[in-house]
Amino acid sequence: MSFFRQLTEKSWLPGRSKGELPEGSVYYLPAQTIAVRLIMMVATVVFSLFVVAYGDRMALSDWHRFSEPSILWANTVVLILSSVAWHWATINARQGRLDGVKTGLLAGGGLALVFLIGQFMAWRQLADAGFYADTNPAYAFFYLLTAVHALHLLGGLVAWGRTVLRVWRGVAVAKVRLTVELCAVYWHFLLVVWLVLFALLWFT
Amino acid sequence: MAYFIPTAAEDVAPAEVAEVDLYHPHSFVTKYVFSQDAKVIAIQYSFTAIAIGLVALVLSWLMRLQLGFPDTFAFISAEAYYQFITMHGMIMVIYLLTALFLGGFGNYLIPLMVGARDMVFPYVNMLSYWIYLLAVLVLLASMFVPGGPTGAGWTLYPPQAILSGTPGSGAGIILMLVSLALFIVGFTMGGLNYVVTVLQARTRGMSLMRMPLTVWGIFVATILALLAFPALFVGAVMMSLDKILGTSFFMPAIVEFGELSDYDGGSPLLFQHLFWFFGHPEVYIVALPGFGIVSDLLATHARRNIFGYRMMVWAIVIIGGLSFIVWAHHMYVSGMNPYFGFFFATTTLIIAVPTALKVYNWILTLWKGNIHLTIPMLFAIGFIVTFVNGGITGLFLGNAVVDVPLSDTMFVVAHFHMVMGVAPILVIFGAIYHWFPKITGRMFNQTLGQIHFWVTFLGAYAIFLPLHYLGLLGVPRRYYEMSDTLFIPESAVTLNAFVSVVALTVGVAQVIFLFNMIWSAYKGKKADPNPWRATTLEWQTPENPPAHGNFGPELPVVYRWAYDYSVPGAKEDFIPQNVPQEEVPNTEGGLGLPMPAAHQPAE
């Protein structure tokens, strides 16, 4: 029964006889999966509102178009590779291969760190060129959107650090499989968010 | 999406398996301070919220002293007055009502009412409280920084919120924005718990439509909050950057003390949209748990099943959805396109339909019920009357043409205090009295409860009914003093003084409530485990108050909805949710009630 079908239940009728289990169902999804989906839902709202604010502010006359640092292209490739590595880790976790999981985890997290360093370098390039957050709202949004995205990635790296610790302490692959899968989903989500933000920044 | 439907006794739903592996506290600190038990966290949330709420209450006294007796109290300057207003509003809406309904009642009632041992993520739940406490402390700290707390009004509109002419425009506003951001982070952690627990940790047989309406109200309000608070978060972050880094997201080019500021081209209206995209759902974040709790109080104390349960659930969901498309009715005077005004006036009127439906259903629940005028019931009925009052003036203000002349008058103050000040507070009092025997294991003093109700209820009307009249006269809100304004008659000044005296009296009367709660918690008569003879699971726990893990070794199994009161043929006038049809004591001295036709085998 879907969520909305359950809303039509005539619950004032008492359940069937005691020997049978009463009606009612429980979602067969781990609680962590639902929690990660909810986190992504909230993050989607946050980023959507930033994008709406960007669109609204962009329409005003003082908006200054500028060329984003080209290092963002390299950063984007790195983040895509990070996502691929996470996917690799997921496949290996499903097949129970510890070595593959370790490789995927190290590559996924390491590349994410490289991406963050790359984003910081982009900031430095803009600042060195004399473009600060108070120079123009276009720059302010650049700093803001990249920073909020980076903070979400840092949150993901906390989960990554905990997973790496568990794997290196010898926890069975089957026990970290769900965590690896959820981290991978979150990474893919942040990649999509970045692609949208990057397109927005680049084309406007 | 796959679902698990138990088909045999040995099948155990995944949520139940997870619950077996409970965390167990071993020391005083882990049991009562850094506790992961939702019940303890609920009490921590409630104490903190009530404590900060009392600060806001005192601030309202100071405002009323100034309004009732201008030029009398030298320590209430114009700047201080605006700071009182701002802190009073923000504390009451966010740090008291939201925190108490969701963090307090949500934590205590969700696991108990759905038959779970605890929240699904107890550690995150604990973090949620401590971040909330940090947010409260940061807010309080703003009262002690140079310049004091922000005096920008609770809506924190730019540009004035961060301009130097506004009180607390230095550290005050920054601390307010930081505190709000912290609150939202903390709430999100708690909110994840409430939603996942309702979806995943219900006990066997507790289908969504067998949940008490209290849980429905808190559940939908939490989803609203998870979707609406990000707007406030985004606004707070961007305004902080405008203040700290000098960006111009919201700040237009503006002359400040005769000099052109460095800001340029920002859009103050953008902040208003963000604020109210949060702000209007916030009304329902506070109201929906109230709706749910009142439904349960009415059914229990009128010994009658709730009228139109399915409609009540659907109305909660529909109101939740509609609450996201009415926000700009707070902005009719902001210069918006009149067609937008027409759209938002229409959606505002539409949202009144499911809301009115709920009110009719409450009244029909009471109709021919066996009404017990207990203290919780008095507060529940008080809520209905007050909510209808405040709701109807909301229909006035929801229409752009009526709103324009009434905007920024005391009429608006009266409206929103009735609908989201007094009404939710009445529910909170009713709920505290109702669940007090469960939380403490003792009964409260009935006489003190009666005095508390009548003083609070009648006092609230003595305060806020006159404010409607003052608003119609044209008395503006947010004015430090009216002085000799020509169109304000002398009678308005007298009325203001009257309102202030009543406000102080009602405020002081809350000491009766506090005394009753504290005294009864230690010295009250020992409570029966189910003193109201209620059907829901929290009253069926083996221990009173419920111990860690809530239900002992076996989780309850649910066989019926939460509203089997006065069922024909049953010996008692209530059937708990965990009693199967074959075991219900009947009027003939035996056990069992006939199965409904829907469950009879087909012939």
Tab-separated table of C-alpha atoms in Angstrom, chain A residues 86 105 154-171 176 179-180 183 187, chain B residues 123-124 127:
chain	number	residue	atom	x	y	z
A	86	TRP	CA	31.827	5.875	-4.678
A	105	LEU	CA	36.446	4.701	-0.312
A	154	LEU	CA	32.306	18.462	4.325
A	155	GLY	CA	29.308	16.952	6.132
A	156	GLY	CA	29.558	13.996	3.754
A	157	LEU	CA	33.261	13.701	4.515
A	158	VAL	CA	32.451	13.271	8.213
A	159	ALA	CA	30.353	10.228	7.297
A	160	TRP	CA	33.182	9.130	4.979
A	161	GLY	CA	35.730	9.398	7.829
A	162	ARG	CA	33.570	7.263	10.122
A	163	THR	CA	33.128	4.647	7.400
A	164	VAL	CA	36.858	4.544	6.631
A	165	LEU	CA	37.602	4.037	10.324
A	166	ARG	CA	35.117	1.177	10.556
A	167	VAL	CA	36.469	-0.544	7.455
A	168	TRP	CA	40.084	-0.255	8.598
A	169	ARG	CA	39.155	-1.550	12.040
A	170	GLY	CA	38.016	-4.729	10.376
A	171	VAL	CA	34.231	-4.381	10.421
A	176	VAL	CA	29.239	-1.209	6.145
A	179	THR	CA	26.617	3.171	4.873
A	180	VAL	CA	28.685	2.966	1.678
A	183	CYS	CA	27.258	7.862	1.119
A	187	TRP	CA	27.711	12.042	-3.281
B	123	TYR	CA	21.963	10.155	19.538
B	124	VAL	CA	20.922	12.641	16.861
B	127	LEU	CA	22.270	16.504	19.687
